[in-house]
mmCIF file of C-alpha atoms in Angstrom:
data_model
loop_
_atom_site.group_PDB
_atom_site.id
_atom_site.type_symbol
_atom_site.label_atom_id
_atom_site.label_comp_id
_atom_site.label_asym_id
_atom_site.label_seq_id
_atom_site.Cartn_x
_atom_site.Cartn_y
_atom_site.Cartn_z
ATOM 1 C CA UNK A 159 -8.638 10.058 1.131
ATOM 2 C CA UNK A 160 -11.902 10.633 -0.546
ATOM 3 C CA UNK A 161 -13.377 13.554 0.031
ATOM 4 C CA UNK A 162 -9.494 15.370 0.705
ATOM 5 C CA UNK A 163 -7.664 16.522 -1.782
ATOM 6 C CA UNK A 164 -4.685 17.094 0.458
ATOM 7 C CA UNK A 165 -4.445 13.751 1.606
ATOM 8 C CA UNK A 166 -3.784 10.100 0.019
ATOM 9 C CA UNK A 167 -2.834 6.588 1.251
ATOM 10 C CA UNK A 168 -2.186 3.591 -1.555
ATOM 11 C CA UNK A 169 -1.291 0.611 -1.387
ATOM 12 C CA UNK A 170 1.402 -1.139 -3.448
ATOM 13 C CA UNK A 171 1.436 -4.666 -3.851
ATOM 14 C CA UNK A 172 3.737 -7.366 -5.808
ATOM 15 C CA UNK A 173 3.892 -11.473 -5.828
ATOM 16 C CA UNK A 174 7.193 -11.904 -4.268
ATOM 17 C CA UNK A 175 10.303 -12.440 -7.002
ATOM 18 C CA UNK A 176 8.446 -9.711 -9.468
ATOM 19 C CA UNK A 177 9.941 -6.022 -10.048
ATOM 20 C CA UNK A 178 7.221 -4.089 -10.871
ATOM 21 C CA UNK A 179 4.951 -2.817 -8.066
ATOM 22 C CA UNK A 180 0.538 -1.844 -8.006
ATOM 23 C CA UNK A 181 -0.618 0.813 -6.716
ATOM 24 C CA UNK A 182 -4.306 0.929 -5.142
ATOM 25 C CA UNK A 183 -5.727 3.777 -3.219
ATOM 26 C CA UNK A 184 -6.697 3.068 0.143
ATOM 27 C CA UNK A 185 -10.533 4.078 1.831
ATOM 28 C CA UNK A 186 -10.838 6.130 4.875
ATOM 29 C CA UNK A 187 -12.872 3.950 7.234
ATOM 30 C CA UNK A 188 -14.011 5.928 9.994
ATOM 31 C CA UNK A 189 -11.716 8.770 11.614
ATOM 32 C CA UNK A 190 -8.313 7.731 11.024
ATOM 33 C CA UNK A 191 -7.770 3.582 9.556
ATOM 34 C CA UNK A 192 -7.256 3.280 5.807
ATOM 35 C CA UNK A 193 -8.397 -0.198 4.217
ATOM 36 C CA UNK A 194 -8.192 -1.955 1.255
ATOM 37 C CA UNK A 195 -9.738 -5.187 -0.222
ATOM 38 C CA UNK A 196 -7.651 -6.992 -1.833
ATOM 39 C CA UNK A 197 -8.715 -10.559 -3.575
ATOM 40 C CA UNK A 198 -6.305 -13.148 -3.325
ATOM 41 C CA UNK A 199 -5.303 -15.554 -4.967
ATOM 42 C CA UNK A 200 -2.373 -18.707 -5.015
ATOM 43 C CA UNK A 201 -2.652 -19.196 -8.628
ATOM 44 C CA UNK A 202 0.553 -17.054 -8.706
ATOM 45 C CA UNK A 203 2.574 -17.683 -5.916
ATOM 46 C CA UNK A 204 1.256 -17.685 -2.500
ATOM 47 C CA UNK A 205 3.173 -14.861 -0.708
ATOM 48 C CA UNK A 206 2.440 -10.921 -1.539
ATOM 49 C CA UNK A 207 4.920 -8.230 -0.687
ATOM 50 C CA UNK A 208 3.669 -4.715 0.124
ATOM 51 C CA UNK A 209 4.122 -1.375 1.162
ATOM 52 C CA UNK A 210 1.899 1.809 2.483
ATOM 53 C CA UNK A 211 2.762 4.650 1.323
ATOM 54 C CA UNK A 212 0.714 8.357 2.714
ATOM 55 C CA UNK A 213 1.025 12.034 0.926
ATOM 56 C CA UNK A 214 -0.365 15.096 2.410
ATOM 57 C CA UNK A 215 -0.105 18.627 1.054
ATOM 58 C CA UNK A 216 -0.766 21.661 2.710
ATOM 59 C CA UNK A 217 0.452 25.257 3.318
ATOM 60 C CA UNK A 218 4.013 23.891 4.235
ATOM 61 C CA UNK A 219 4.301 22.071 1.253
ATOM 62 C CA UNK A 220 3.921 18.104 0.621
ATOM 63 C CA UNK A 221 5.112 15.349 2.702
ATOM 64 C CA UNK A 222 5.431 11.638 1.923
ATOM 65 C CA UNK A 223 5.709 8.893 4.297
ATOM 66 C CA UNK A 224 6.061 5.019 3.811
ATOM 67 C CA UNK A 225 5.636 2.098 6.164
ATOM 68 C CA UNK A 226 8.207 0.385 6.688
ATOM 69 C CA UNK A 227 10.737 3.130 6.035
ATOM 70 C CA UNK A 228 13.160 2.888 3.022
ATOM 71 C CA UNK A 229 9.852 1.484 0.907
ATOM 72 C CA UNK A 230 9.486 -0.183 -1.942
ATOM 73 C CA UNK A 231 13.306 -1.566 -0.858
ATOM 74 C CA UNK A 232 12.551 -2.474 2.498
ATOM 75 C CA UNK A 233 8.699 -4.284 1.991
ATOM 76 C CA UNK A 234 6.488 -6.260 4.267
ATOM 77 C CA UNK A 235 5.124 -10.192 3.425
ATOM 78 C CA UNK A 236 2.468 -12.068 3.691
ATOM 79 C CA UNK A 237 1.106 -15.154 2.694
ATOM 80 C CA UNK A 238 -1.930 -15.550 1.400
ATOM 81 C CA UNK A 239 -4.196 -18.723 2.487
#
C-alpha cells in the first residue's frame, strides 16, 4: 500500500478467453479495504475475469496470498454492464 513498503495488493484483470493477465496496484482506503477503479468497457467482450493477489514482507520473510486460492488458475467473473 502506499506509504508501506512491506505491503502490496494488485489487481489482475483479463477479458475472459485471453491468456495474458494486468496487473494494477490497489489503494488503501481507510484502515484495512483496498480499491481500485477500473473503467469498463463492452467494446471487448462484456465479462472480466480477475484475481487479488496481497505480498507482505517483514522480519520472517515474504508472504503471498491470492483470492480465490490457486490464482490466476482458479479466477473470479464478472460482467460488466
Amino acid at each position: 500500500a502506499a506509504g508501506d513498503p512491506g505491503r502490496r495488493v494488485s489487481l489482475s484483470l483479463r477479458r475472459a478467453g485471453l491468456y495474458d493477465w494486468q496487473s494494477f496496484p490497489m489503494d488503501l482506503a481507510g484502515r484495512r479495504p483496498f480499491v481500485k477503479e477500473i473503467e469498463g468497457g463492452k467494446e471487448d467482450g462484456p465479462l472480466l475475469e480477475y484475481y487479488v493477489e496481497a505480498e507482505s514482507a517483514g522480519p520472517a520473510g515474504s508472504h503471498s496470498l491470492t483470492a480465490p486460492a490457486g490464482a490466476p488458475q482458479n479466477c473470479y467473473s464478472i460482467t460488466l454492464l
